[in-house]
C-alpha positions as MATLAB code, in Angstrom:
seq = 'MPDSASPLTDDDLEALHNRDPDAVRRWIYGNRDYIHSVLQRYSDNSERARDLVQEALFQALRSLPNFRGDSKITTWLHSIAKNVALSQHRKDQRHSYLEADTLEHVQAKLAPDRALGSTPLEETEEEQKYALLYDAMEELSESYRRIIRLRDLEEQSTKEVAEQLDLTRVNVRVRLHRARRALRDALQSRFDDAYRETYEMAA';
ca = [
       6.556  -22.623   -7.557;
       9.547  -22.155   -9.411;
      13.187  -22.873   -7.278;
      13.150  -19.151   -6.438;
      16.866  -19.947   -4.428;
      17.631  -20.496   -8.095;
      19.238  -17.502  -10.324;
      17.802  -16.062  -13.089;
      19.687  -17.321  -16.388;
      20.522  -14.589  -18.934;
      17.745  -16.216  -20.419;
      15.304  -16.208  -18.120;
      15.610  -12.424  -17.506;
      15.759  -11.327  -20.711;
      11.935  -13.288  -21.322;
      11.095  -11.599  -18.928;
      12.151   -8.329  -19.774;
      10.052   -8.978  -22.894;
       6.869  -10.336  -20.360;
       7.305  -13.431  -22.351;
       4.243  -15.281  -21.336;
       6.156  -18.494  -20.010;
       8.733  -16.873  -17.984;
       5.654  -14.594  -16.400;
       3.719  -17.741  -15.465;
       7.109  -19.262  -13.971;
       8.436  -16.691  -12.284;
       5.208  -13.902  -10.976;
       2.136  -16.030  -11.348;
       4.202  -19.053  -10.092;
       4.906  -16.935   -6.881;
       1.357  -15.953   -6.304;
       1.309  -17.691   -3.155;
       4.440  -16.420   -1.844;
       3.114  -12.699   -2.763;
       0.218  -13.331   -0.649;
       1.739  -14.181    2.003;
       3.981  -11.133    1.966;
       0.703   -9.217    1.355;
      -0.719  -11.282    4.529;
       1.803  -10.164    6.609;
       1.577   -6.025    6.070;
      -1.808   -6.102    5.461;
      -4.877   -5.718    8.596;
      -6.671   -8.845    7.868;
      -6.686  -11.634    5.116;
      -9.095  -10.802    2.610;
      -7.717   -7.426    2.036;
      -4.363   -9.442    1.477;
      -6.392  -11.435   -0.865;
      -7.796   -8.121   -2.712;
      -4.452   -6.759   -3.147;
      -2.250   -9.897   -5.223;
      -3.656   -8.820   -7.886;
      -2.400   -5.388   -7.627;
       0.947   -6.556   -6.315;
       0.674   -8.777   -9.471;
       0.390   -5.626  -11.866;
       2.850   -4.224  -10.085;
       5.266   -6.486  -10.977;
       4.371   -6.911  -14.457;
       4.650   -3.328  -14.906;
       8.285   -3.181  -13.148;
       9.448   -6.307  -15.252;
      11.659   -4.150  -17.483;
      13.639   -2.665  -14.432;
      14.051   -6.182  -13.015;
      18.128   -6.852  -12.988;
      18.188   -9.944  -12.015;
      20.891   -9.234   -9.151;
      18.817  -10.206   -6.777;
      16.475  -13.440   -5.785;
      13.161  -13.090   -7.346;
      11.308  -13.559   -4.177;
      13.661  -10.488   -2.242;
      11.998   -8.725   -5.482;
       8.164   -9.969   -5.519;
       8.758   -9.007   -1.120;
       9.663   -5.248   -1.830;
       6.696   -5.062   -4.268;
       4.406   -6.874   -2.115;
       5.262   -4.959    0.801;
       4.744   -1.677   -0.669;
       1.393   -2.017   -2.175;
       0.382   -3.382    1.075;
       1.936   -0.111    3.187;
       0.295    2.017   -0.023;
      -3.330    0.449    0.306;
      -2.983    0.904    3.858;
      -2.136    4.912    3.750;
      -4.689    5.197    1.008;
      -7.476    3.579    3.670;
      -5.919    5.908    6.863;
      -4.562    9.500    5.070;
      -7.624   10.887    6.412;
      -8.269    9.737    9.556;
      -4.668   11.236   10.408;
      -5.963   14.711    9.265;
      -8.815   14.871   11.782;
      -9.277   17.436   14.283;
      -9.661   15.034   16.733;
      -6.204   13.700   15.675;
      -4.561   17.330   15.977;
      -6.117   17.773   19.404;
      -3.903   14.567   20.530;
      -0.516   15.476   18.986;
       1.373   14.091   21.869;
       0.345   10.942   21.304;
       1.250   10.996   17.859;
       4.744   13.027   18.829;
       5.713   10.112   21.366;
       8.332    8.160   20.096;
       7.496    5.106   22.635;
       5.104    2.030   20.603;
       3.085   -0.384   22.332;
       5.407   -3.789   22.502;
       3.931   -6.545   20.556;
       3.370   -4.030   17.335;
       3.334   -5.788   13.849;
       5.568   -4.416   10.918;
       2.510   -2.148    9.627;
       2.027   -0.826   12.800;
       5.714   -0.254   13.368;
       6.311    1.420   10.190;
       3.047    3.331   10.113;
       4.292    4.883   13.391;
       7.359    5.486   12.537;
       6.155    7.596    9.664;
       3.328    9.820   11.316;
       6.046   10.702   13.960;
       8.476   12.177   10.974;
       5.911   13.922    8.970;
       4.058   15.492   12.584;
       8.229   16.495   13.496;
       8.410   17.993    9.881;
       5.203   19.675    9.641;
       5.235   21.419   12.799;
       8.731   22.906   11.837;
       7.236   24.459    8.720;
       4.909   26.594   10.774;
       5.287   29.877   11.925;
       6.752   30.060   16.133;
       3.392   31.532   17.253;
       1.881   28.718   15.908;
       4.011   26.145   17.203;
       4.264   27.805   20.610;
       0.340   27.529   20.526;
      -0.177   24.422   19.699;
       2.755   22.830   22.143;
       1.711   24.672   24.859;
      -2.406   23.495   24.108;
      -1.932   20.380   22.430;
       1.525   19.082   23.657;
       1.167   20.305   27.606;
      -2.334   20.175   27.565;
      -2.299   23.038   29.294;
      -6.153   25.230   29.879;
      -7.109   28.207   27.048;
      -7.200   30.273   30.293;
      -3.268   29.442   31.104;
      -2.074   29.453   27.560;
      -4.151   33.572   27.434;
      -2.035   34.622   30.181;
       1.608   32.912   29.126;
       0.687   34.394   25.124;
      -1.187   38.346   26.752;
      -3.961   37.275   25.298;
      -7.765   36.766   25.636;
      -9.373   33.508   25.437;
     -11.348   34.048   22.269;
      -7.739   34.917   20.546;
      -6.068   31.783   21.883;
      -8.915   30.048   20.758;
      -8.884   31.601   16.841;
      -4.978   30.873   16.837;
      -5.205   27.788   18.087;
      -8.079   27.079   15.079;
      -5.661   28.057   12.660;
      -2.437   26.878   14.047;
      -3.923   23.481   13.745;
      -5.886   24.268   10.180;
      -2.124   24.992    9.044;
      -0.716   21.731   10.232;
      -3.031   19.470    8.848;
      -2.667   21.632    5.315;
       1.002   20.620    6.125;
       0.369   17.071    7.023;
      -1.290   16.515    3.936;
       1.513   17.787    1.912;
       3.557   15.272    3.023;
       0.925   12.466    3.312;
      -0.005   13.154   -0.397;
       4.433   13.093   -1.218;
       4.727    9.662    0.864;
       1.580    7.953   -0.479;
       2.955    8.967   -4.014;
       6.597    8.099   -3.172;
       5.527    3.984   -2.234;
       4.236    3.780   -5.712;
       7.148    5.028   -7.732;
       9.321    3.127   -5.611;
       7.258    0.223   -6.518;
       7.080    1.368  -10.485;
];
């Protein structure tokens, strides 16, 4: 592994910008073990981290012309590896957040408290889900927000909600179904944007 604590010389930086094979071997592939260690920290398991090494290397090579050299090479590689790991995790989990069962327990997703001992990956995911859900809720109509709050957040019964909103139980179920579907659509749009932005950050 190269001496990553040493700043790159102008010649090193120019060689990397030109993707010179020797420079790439020294500064990029020479930090392969470091990249793997970062991926292990932000990935679910060691096997997934190994699988993502090549993707992280690819993203690093792709991004070389944009590397200004004003930080250590390992600082730059750390950011790329972290983004690759989190992006893959989002890709694996993106649909599970939008299942009906998840939306039936919106309260747990909106709760700001986080479990003690959470990993950096889990903490990041919880923060993002927390923000995305609140943004998506704000996009809904007042009638949709109200029925989700009453039924899902406060966990009132269909009968109680019907009495408060002066609706029939059938109408409560219909409106709740439509509200959850609207929330799923709003979440999907925001999740796709967040997923895309992560790859743009690594580019």
